[in-house]
Amino acid sequence: MTDTRQTTQDADGVQPPTPGGDAEQGVRTETPVPQAPEAPSADRPEAEQEPAGPGEDGTATDPLEEEGEIAADYLEELLDTADLDGDIDIEVRDGRTYLSVVADGDDDEALSVLVGADGEVLEALQELLRLSVLAATDRRSRLVLDIGGYRRRRAGELQELALSAVREARETGERVHLDPLSAYERKIVHDVVAEQGLVSESEGEGAARHIVVSVPQG
């Protein structure tokens, strides 16, 4: 497997509408996935997390860069187990770590097995990476995983979905209910609706949680 890692940090960069949300449940695949390390029982809020210790060269390690390296190591092992080739990129921006896997020769179709239907496998793998970071650092992670550019393509679909709901709400004056989405996908829709000057709210619980778009009252 080819493992090319690139770590960048852009505090002022704005995330392109791409990378999905928090997986709420795992899914079964035919691809063998290494078992995630057992997460520690401690559940400390991010505000109480201790800074990462010094690295091997004696300098302080940025926590987000550290979790990126931990997650990338786990992801590399997964790709080796699945006998898949891919380049792993690590990027830190807007207070979050992003990992992306691109197939050699831009043949992203080879990685589709790790995305699954509607990104279900991708969400489960993302949760495994977050657990691997939690087990290694005792810190909860909000890292985002993308494979084969799926989240970028999905973001474009969500933008169109949000704009369509905005048009319908304006034309009818009624509240428009969208299908359930993940937390990350809901945020993309919320942002688009807000830019259009309309109101969006999340309703429902668990897998039924969805967005309702409406025209401002008053």
PDB file of C-alpha atoms in Angstrom:
ATOM      1  CA  MET A   1       0.000   0.000   0.000  1.00  0.00           C
ATOM      2  CA  THR A   2       1.228   3.495  -0.766  1.00  0.00           C
ATOM      3  CA  ASP A   3       0.941   5.793   2.223  1.00  0.00           C
ATOM      4  CA  THR A   4       1.676   9.409   1.334  1.00  0.00           C
ATOM      5  CA  ARG A   5       0.870  11.735   4.215  1.00  0.00           C
ATOM      6  CA  GLN A   6       0.675  15.484   4.104  1.00  0.00           C
ATOM      7  CA  THR A   7      -0.157  17.587   7.139  1.00  0.00           C
ATOM      8  CA  THR A   8      -1.187  21.202   6.750  1.00  0.00           C
ATOM      9  CA  GLN A   9      -2.681  23.713   9.140  1.00  0.00           C
ATOM     10  CA  ASP A  10      -4.823  26.660   8.032  1.00  0.00           C
ATOM     11  CA  ALA A  11      -6.455  28.441  10.928  1.00  0.00           C
ATOM     12  CA  ASP A  12      -8.308  30.832   8.636  1.00  0.00           C
ATOM     13  CA  GLY A  13      -9.351  28.322   5.994  1.00  0.00           C
ATOM     14  CA  VAL A  14     -12.994  27.621   5.473  1.00  0.00           C
ATOM     15  CA  GLN A  15     -13.881  24.001   5.089  1.00  0.00           C
ATOM     16  CA  PRO A  16     -15.314  23.244   1.671  1.00  0.00           C
ATOM     17  CA  PRO A  17     -18.713  21.662   2.049  1.00  0.00           C
ATOM     18  CA  THR A  18     -17.547  18.051   2.083  1.00  0.00           C
ATOM     19  CA  PRO A  19     -16.620  16.084   5.300  1.00  0.00           C
ATOM     20  CA  GLY A  20     -19.991  13.820   6.863  1.00  0.00           C
ATOM     21  CA  GLY A  21     -21.012  13.655  10.373  1.00  0.00           C
ATOM     22  CA  ASP A  22     -21.051  11.503  13.386  1.00  0.00           C
ATOM     23  CA  ALA A  23     -21.859   7.866  12.765  1.00  0.00           C
ATOM     24  CA  GLU A  24     -24.475   6.591  15.186  1.00  0.00           C
ATOM     25  CA  GLN A  25     -24.112   2.919  14.366  1.00  0.00           C
ATOM     26  CA  GLY A  26     -21.703   0.581  12.643  1.00  0.00           C
ATOM     27  CA  VAL A  27     -22.460  -1.515   9.595  1.00  0.00           C
ATOM     28  CA  ARG A  28     -21.284  -4.887   8.374  1.00  0.00           C
ATOM     29  CA  THR A  29     -19.074  -5.133   5.329  1.00  0.00           C
ATOM     30  CA  GLU A  30     -17.247  -7.956   3.625  1.00  0.00           C
ATOM     31  CA  THR A  31     -14.009  -6.037   4.012  1.00  0.00           C
ATOM     32  CA  PRO A  32     -12.143  -7.148   7.174  1.00  0.00           C
ATOM     33  CA  VAL A  33     -11.755  -4.203   9.513  1.00  0.00           C
ATOM     34  CA  PRO A  34      -9.239  -4.249  12.390  1.00  0.00           C
ATOM     35  CA  GLN A  35     -10.921  -4.061  15.760  1.00  0.00           C
ATOM     36  CA  ALA A  36     -10.722  -0.631  17.321  1.00  0.00           C
ATOM     37  CA  PRO A  37      -8.835  -0.446  20.633  1.00  0.00           C
ATOM     38  CA  GLU A  38     -11.048  -0.373  23.687  1.00  0.00           C
ATOM     39  CA  ALA A  39     -11.909   3.185  24.639  1.00  0.00           C
ATOM     40  CA  PRO A  40     -11.058   4.296  28.211  1.00  0.00           C
ATOM     41  CA  SER A  41     -13.952   4.908  30.546  1.00  0.00           C
ATOM     42  CA  ALA A  42     -13.018   8.512  31.283  1.00  0.00           C
ATOM     43  CA  ASP A  43     -15.375  11.003  29.662  1.00  0.00           C
ATOM     44  CA  ARG A  44     -13.852  14.416  30.031  1.00  0.00           C
ATOM     45  CA  PRO A  45     -15.190  17.468  28.151  1.00  0.00           C
ATOM     46  CA  GLU A  46     -12.855  19.026  25.638  1.00  0.00           C
ATOM     47  CA  ALA A  47     -12.323  22.055  27.847  1.00  0.00           C
ATOM     48  CA  GLU A  48     -10.690  19.824  30.485  1.00  0.00           C
ATOM     49  CA  GLN A  49      -8.431  17.942  28.133  1.00  0.00           C
ATOM     50  CA  GLU A  50      -4.746  18.183  28.905  1.00  0.00           C
ATOM     51  CA  PRO A  51      -2.375  19.370  26.165  1.00  0.00           C
ATOM     52  CA  ALA A  52      -0.356  16.717  24.401  1.00  0.00           C
ATOM     53  CA  GLY A  53       3.092  15.998  25.747  1.00  0.00           C
ATOM     54  CA  PRO A  54       6.409  16.588  24.012  1.00  0.00           C
ATOM     55  CA  GLY A  55       7.223  14.682  20.865  1.00  0.00           C
ATOM     56  CA  GLU A  56      10.261  12.523  20.259  1.00  0.00           C
ATOM     57  CA  ASP A  57      12.392  15.560  19.461  1.00  0.00           C
ATOM     58  CA  GLY A  58      11.444  17.221  22.755  1.00  0.00           C
ATOM     59  CA  THR A  59       9.082  19.773  21.200  1.00  0.00           C
ATOM     60  CA  ALA A  60       5.402  20.082  22.082  1.00  0.00           C
ATOM     61  CA  THR A  61       3.052  18.094  19.848  1.00  0.00           C
ATOM     62  CA  ASP A  62      -0.078  19.787  18.551  1.00  0.00           C
ATOM     63  CA  PRO A  63      -3.057  17.692  19.754  1.00  0.00           C
ATOM     64  CA  LEU A  64      -4.801  17.832  16.386  1.00  0.00           C
ATOM     65  CA  GLU A  65      -1.683  16.805  14.497  1.00  0.00           C
ATOM     66  CA  GLU A  66      -1.133  14.035  17.026  1.00  0.00           C
ATOM     67  CA  GLU A  67      -4.642  12.621  16.561  1.00  0.00           C
ATOM     68  CA  GLY A  68      -4.163  12.813  12.807  1.00  0.00           C
ATOM     69  CA  GLU A  69      -1.036  10.652  13.014  1.00  0.00           C
ATOM     70  CA  ILE A  70      -2.730   8.150  15.343  1.00  0.00           C
ATOM     71  CA  ALA A  71      -5.765   7.870  13.073  1.00  0.00           C
ATOM     72  CA  ALA A  72      -3.570   7.609   9.967  1.00  0.00           C
ATOM     73  CA  ASP A  73      -1.621   4.707  11.500  1.00  0.00           C
ATOM     74  CA  TYR A  74      -4.868   2.879  12.210  1.00  0.00           C
ATOM     75  CA  LEU A  75      -6.180   3.659   8.731  1.00  0.00           C
ATOM     76  CA  GLU A  76      -2.962   2.405   7.145  1.00  0.00           C
ATOM     77  CA  GLU A  77      -3.354  -0.900   8.988  1.00  0.00           C
ATOM     78  CA  LEU A  78      -6.948  -1.135   7.780  1.00  0.00           C
ATOM     79  CA  LEU A  79      -5.959  -0.574   4.149  1.00  0.00           C
ATOM     80  CA  ASP A  80      -3.227  -3.192   4.434  1.00  0.00           C
ATOM     81  CA  THR A  81      -5.685  -5.684   5.902  1.00  0.00           C
ATOM     82  CA  ALA A  82      -8.147  -5.000   3.086  1.00  0.00           C
ATOM     83  CA  ASP A  83      -5.311  -5.191   0.523  1.00  0.00           C
ATOM     84  CA  LEU A  84      -6.178  -1.730  -0.796  1.00  0.00           C
ATOM     85  CA  ASP A  85      -3.734   0.901  -2.026  1.00  0.00           C
ATOM     86  CA  GLY A  86      -4.289   4.539  -1.175  1.00  0.00           C
ATOM     87  CA  ASP A  87      -2.588   7.794  -0.269  1.00  0.00           C
ATOM     88  CA  ILE A  88      -3.468   9.226   3.155  1.00  0.00           C
ATOM     89  CA  ASP A  89      -3.526  13.001   3.577  1.00  0.00           C
ATOM     90  CA  ILE A  90      -3.818  14.755   6.940  1.00  0.00           C
ATOM     91  CA  GLU A  91      -5.028  18.342   7.189  1.00  0.00           C
ATOM     92  CA  VAL A  92      -5.734  20.485  10.237  1.00  0.00           C
ATOM     93  CA  ARG A  93      -8.068  23.448   9.834  1.00  0.00           C
ATOM     94  CA  ASP A  94     -10.785  25.259  11.739  1.00  0.00           C
ATOM     95  CA  GLY A  95      -9.958  23.361  14.922  1.00  0.00           C
ATOM     96  CA  ARG A  96     -10.549  19.942  13.405  1.00  0.00           C
ATOM     97  CA  THR A  97      -8.481  17.170  11.834  1.00  0.00           C
ATOM     98  CA  TYR A  98      -9.338  15.893   8.362  1.00  0.00           C
ATOM     99  CA  LEU A  99      -8.114  12.602   6.900  1.00  0.00           C
ATOM    100  CA  SER A 100      -8.661  11.748   3.263  1.00  0.00           C
ATOM    101  CA  VAL A 101      -7.807   8.618   1.304  1.00  0.00           C
ATOM    102  CA  VAL A 102      -7.287   8.767  -2.450  1.00  0.00           C
ATOM    103  CA  ALA A 103      -6.666   5.645  -4.503  1.00  0.00           C
ATOM    104  CA  ASP A 104      -3.469   5.338  -6.488  1.00  0.00           C
ATOM    105  CA  GLY A 105      -3.927   6.689 -10.001  1.00  0.00           C
ATOM    106  CA  ASP A 106      -7.120   8.500  -8.918  1.00  0.00           C
ATOM    107  CA  ASP A 107      -9.046   5.242  -9.296  1.00  0.00           C
ATOM    108  CA  ASP A 108     -11.422   6.074  -6.435  1.00  0.00           C
ATOM    109  CA  GLU A 109     -13.796   3.302  -7.517  1.00  0.00           C
ATOM    110  CA  ALA A 110     -11.390   0.808  -5.933  1.00  0.00           C
ATOM    111  CA  LEU A 111     -12.098   2.347  -2.531  1.00  0.00           C
ATOM    112  CA  SER A 112     -15.877   2.336  -2.908  1.00  0.00           C
ATOM    113  CA  VAL A 113     -16.139  -0.730  -0.677  1.00  0.00           C
ATOM    114  CA  LEU A 114     -14.959   1.485   2.201  1.00  0.00           C
ATOM    115  CA  VAL A 115     -17.701   4.030   1.487  1.00  0.00           C
ATOM    116  CA  GLY A 116     -20.708   1.746   1.211  1.00  0.00           C
ATOM    117  CA  ALA A 117     -24.299   2.607   0.386  1.00  0.00           C
ATOM    118  CA  ASP A 118     -25.078   6.225   1.299  1.00  0.00           C
ATOM    119  CA  GLY A 119     -21.701   6.470   3.046  1.00  0.00           C
ATOM    120  CA  GLU A 120     -22.691   4.070   5.835  1.00  0.00           C
ATOM    121  CA  VAL A 121     -19.371   2.195   5.876  1.00  0.00           C
ATOM    122  CA  LEU A 122     -17.467   5.483   5.740  1.00  0.00           C
ATOM    123  CA  GLU A 123     -19.333   6.740   8.816  1.00  0.00           C
ATOM    124  CA  ALA A 124     -18.560   3.527  10.710  1.00  0.00           C
ATOM    125  CA  LEU A 125     -14.859   3.744   9.814  1.00  0.00           C
ATOM    126  CA  GLN A 126     -14.761   7.358  10.916  1.00  0.00           C
ATOM    127  CA  GLU A 127     -16.137   6.335  14.296  1.00  0.00           C
ATOM    128  CA  LEU A 128     -13.469   3.627  14.589  1.00  0.00           C
ATOM    129  CA  LEU A 129     -10.762   6.215  13.936  1.00  0.00           C
ATOM    130  CA  ARG A 130     -12.207   8.486  16.611  1.00  0.00           C
ATOM    131  CA  LEU A 131     -12.205   5.591  19.065  1.00  0.00           C
ATOM    132  CA  SER A 132      -8.579   4.804  18.228  1.00  0.00           C
ATOM    133  CA  VAL A 133      -7.650   8.401  19.095  1.00  0.00           C
ATOM    134  CA  LEU A 134      -9.678   8.269  22.313  1.00  0.00           C
ATOM    135  CA  ALA A 135      -7.980   5.054  23.387  1.00  0.00           C
ATOM    136  CA  ALA A 136      -4.489   6.432  22.662  1.00  0.00           C
ATOM    137  CA  THR A 137      -4.868   9.949  24.092  1.00  0.00           C
ATOM    138  CA  ASP A 138      -7.900   9.888  26.417  1.00  0.00           C
ATOM    139  CA  ARG A 139      -9.220  12.800  24.356  1.00  0.00           C
ATOM    140  CA  ARG A 140     -12.389  12.792  22.297  1.00  0.00           C
ATOM    141  CA  SER A 141     -11.871  13.530  18.618  1.00  0.00           C
ATOM    142  CA  ARG A 142     -14.012  15.282  16.019  1.00  0.00           C
ATOM    143  CA  LEU A 143     -11.866  14.208  13.099  1.00  0.00           C
ATOM    144  CA  VAL A 144     -13.511  13.803   9.717  1.00  0.00           C
ATOM    145  CA  LEU A 145     -12.698  10.998   7.293  1.00  0.00           C
ATOM    146  CA  ASP A 146     -13.235  11.172   3.552  1.00  0.00           C
ATOM    147  CA  ILE A 147     -12.583   8.336   1.108  1.00  0.00           C
ATOM    148  CA  GLY A 148     -12.387   8.731  -2.642  1.00  0.00           C
ATOM    149  CA  GLY A 149     -13.867  12.242  -2.517  1.00  0.00           C
ATOM    150  CA  TYR A 150     -17.275  10.966  -1.388  1.00  0.00           C
ATOM    151  CA  ARG A 151     -17.940  13.779   1.069  1.00  0.00           C
ATOM    152  CA  ARG A 152     -17.091  16.443  -1.509  1.00  0.00           C
ATOM    153  CA  ARG A 153     -19.582  14.990  -3.978  1.00  0.00           C
ATOM    154  CA  ARG A 154     -22.177  14.534  -1.256  1.00  0.00           C
ATOM    155  CA  ALA A 155     -21.771  18.170  -0.171  1.00  0.00           C
ATOM    156  CA  GLY A 156     -22.765  19.322  -3.649  1.00  0.00           C
ATOM    157  CA  GLU A 157     -25.905  17.191  -3.460  1.00  0.00           C
ATOM    158  CA  LEU A 158     -26.762  18.638  -0.046  1.00  0.00           C
ATOM    159  CA  GLN A 159     -26.379  22.193  -1.302  1.00  0.00           C
ATOM    160  CA  GLU A 160     -28.864  21.486  -4.081  1.00  0.00           C
ATOM    161  CA  LEU A 161     -31.213  19.809  -1.592  1.00  0.00           C
ATOM    162  CA  ALA A 162     -31.090  22.850   0.697  1.00  0.00           C
ATOM    163  CA  LEU A 163     -31.690  25.321  -2.145  1.00  0.00           C
ATOM    164  CA  SER A 164     -34.649  23.276  -3.366  1.00  0.00           C
ATOM    165  CA  ALA A 165     -36.167  23.328   0.136  1.00  0.00           C
ATOM    166  CA  VAL A 166     -35.607  27.094   0.325  1.00  0.00           C
ATOM    167  CA  ARG A 167     -37.454  27.626  -2.963  1.00  0.00           C
ATOM    168  CA  GLU A 168     -40.349  25.431  -1.862  1.00  0.00           C
ATOM    169  CA  ALA A 169     -40.652  27.200   1.491  1.00  0.00           C
ATOM    170  CA  ARG A 170     -40.704  30.608  -0.197  1.00  0.00           C
ATOM    171  CA  GLU A 171     -43.281  29.571  -2.791  1.00  0.00           C
ATOM    172  CA  THR A 172     -45.688  27.805  -0.435  1.00  0.00           C
ATOM    173  CA  GLY A 173     -45.038  29.516   2.882  1.00  0.00           C
ATOM    174  CA  GLU A 174     -45.136  26.053   4.454  1.00  0.00           C
ATOM    175  CA  ARG A 175     -42.525  24.280   6.549  1.00  0.00           C
ATOM    176  CA  VAL A 176     -40.469  21.872   4.419  1.00  0.00           C
ATOM    177  CA  HIS A 177     -39.310  18.616   6.023  1.00  0.00           C
ATOM    178  CA  LEU A 178     -36.154  16.975   4.650  1.00  0.00           C
ATOM    179  CA  ASP A 179     -35.114  13.346   4.954  1.00  0.00           C
ATOM    180  CA  PRO A 180     -32.961  12.361   7.966  1.00  0.00           C
ATOM    181  CA  LEU A 181     -29.296  13.347   7.709  1.00  0.00           C
ATOM    182  CA  SER A 182     -26.158  12.887   9.773  1.00  0.00           C
ATOM    183  CA  ALA A 183     -25.002  15.680  12.072  1.00  0.00           C
ATOM    184  CA  TYR A 184     -22.299  16.806   9.679  1.00  0.00           C
ATOM    185  CA  GLU A 185     -24.674  16.807   6.718  1.00  0.00           C
ATOM    186  CA  ARG A 186     -27.267  18.744   8.694  1.00  0.00           C
ATOM    187  CA  LYS A 187     -24.694  21.445   9.358  1.00  0.00           C
ATOM    188  CA  ILE A 188     -24.039  21.834   5.638  1.00  0.00           C
ATOM    189  CA  VAL A 189     -27.766  22.290   5.027  1.00  0.00           C
ATOM    190  CA  HIS A 190     -28.156  24.688   7.971  1.00  0.00           C
ATOM    191  CA  ASP A 191     -25.364  26.880   6.580  1.00  0.00           C
ATOM    192  CA  VAL A 192     -26.887  27.033   3.087  1.00  0.00           C
ATOM    193  CA  VAL A 193     -30.364  27.859   4.432  1.00  0.00           C
ATOM    194  CA  ALA A 194     -28.947  30.588   6.685  1.00  0.00           C
ATOM    195  CA  GLU A 195     -27.121  32.139   3.718  1.00  0.00           C
ATOM    196  CA  GLN A 196     -30.474  32.315   1.914  1.00  0.00           C
ATOM    197  CA  GLY A 197     -32.075  34.162   4.839  1.00  0.00           C
ATOM    198  CA  LEU A 198     -34.472  31.385   5.851  1.00  0.00           C
ATOM    199  CA  VAL A 199     -34.788  29.395   9.069  1.00  0.00           C
ATOM    200  CA  SER A 200     -33.799  25.756   9.564  1.00  0.00           C
ATOM    201  CA  GLU A 201     -34.324  23.597  12.632  1.00  0.00           C
ATOM    202  CA  SER A 202     -33.464  20.003  13.501  1.00  0.00           C
ATOM    203  CA  GLU A 203     -36.318  17.826  14.703  1.00  0.00           C
ATOM    204  CA  GLY A 204     -36.613  14.188  15.741  1.00  0.00           C
ATOM    205  CA  GLU A 205     -34.273  11.869  17.601  1.00  0.00           C
ATOM    206  CA  GLY A 206     -31.563   9.424  16.590  1.00  0.00           C
ATOM    207  CA  ALA A 207     -31.772   8.096  13.052  1.00  0.00           C
ATOM    208  CA  ALA A 208     -35.001  10.071  12.484  1.00  0.00           C
ATOM    209  CA  ARG A 209     -33.412  13.470  13.159  1.00  0.00           C
ATOM    210  CA  HIS A 210     -34.018  15.751  10.195  1.00  0.00           C
ATOM    211  CA  ILE A 211     -34.142  19.408   9.154  1.00  0.00           C
ATOM    212  CA  VAL A 212     -37.233  21.561   8.738  1.00  0.00           C
ATOM    213  CA  VAL A 213     -36.903  24.674   6.574  1.00  0.00           C
ATOM    214  CA  SER A 214     -39.278  27.615   6.952  1.00  0.00           C
ATOM    215  CA  VAL A 215     -39.707  31.299   6.123  1.00  0.00           C
ATOM    216  CA  PRO A 216     -38.916  33.678   9.027  1.00  0.00           C
ATOM    217  CA  GLN A 217     -42.012  34.820  10.911  1.00  0.00           C
ATOM    218  CA  GLY A 218     -42.766  38.414  11.767  1.00  0.00           C
TER     219      GLY A 218
END
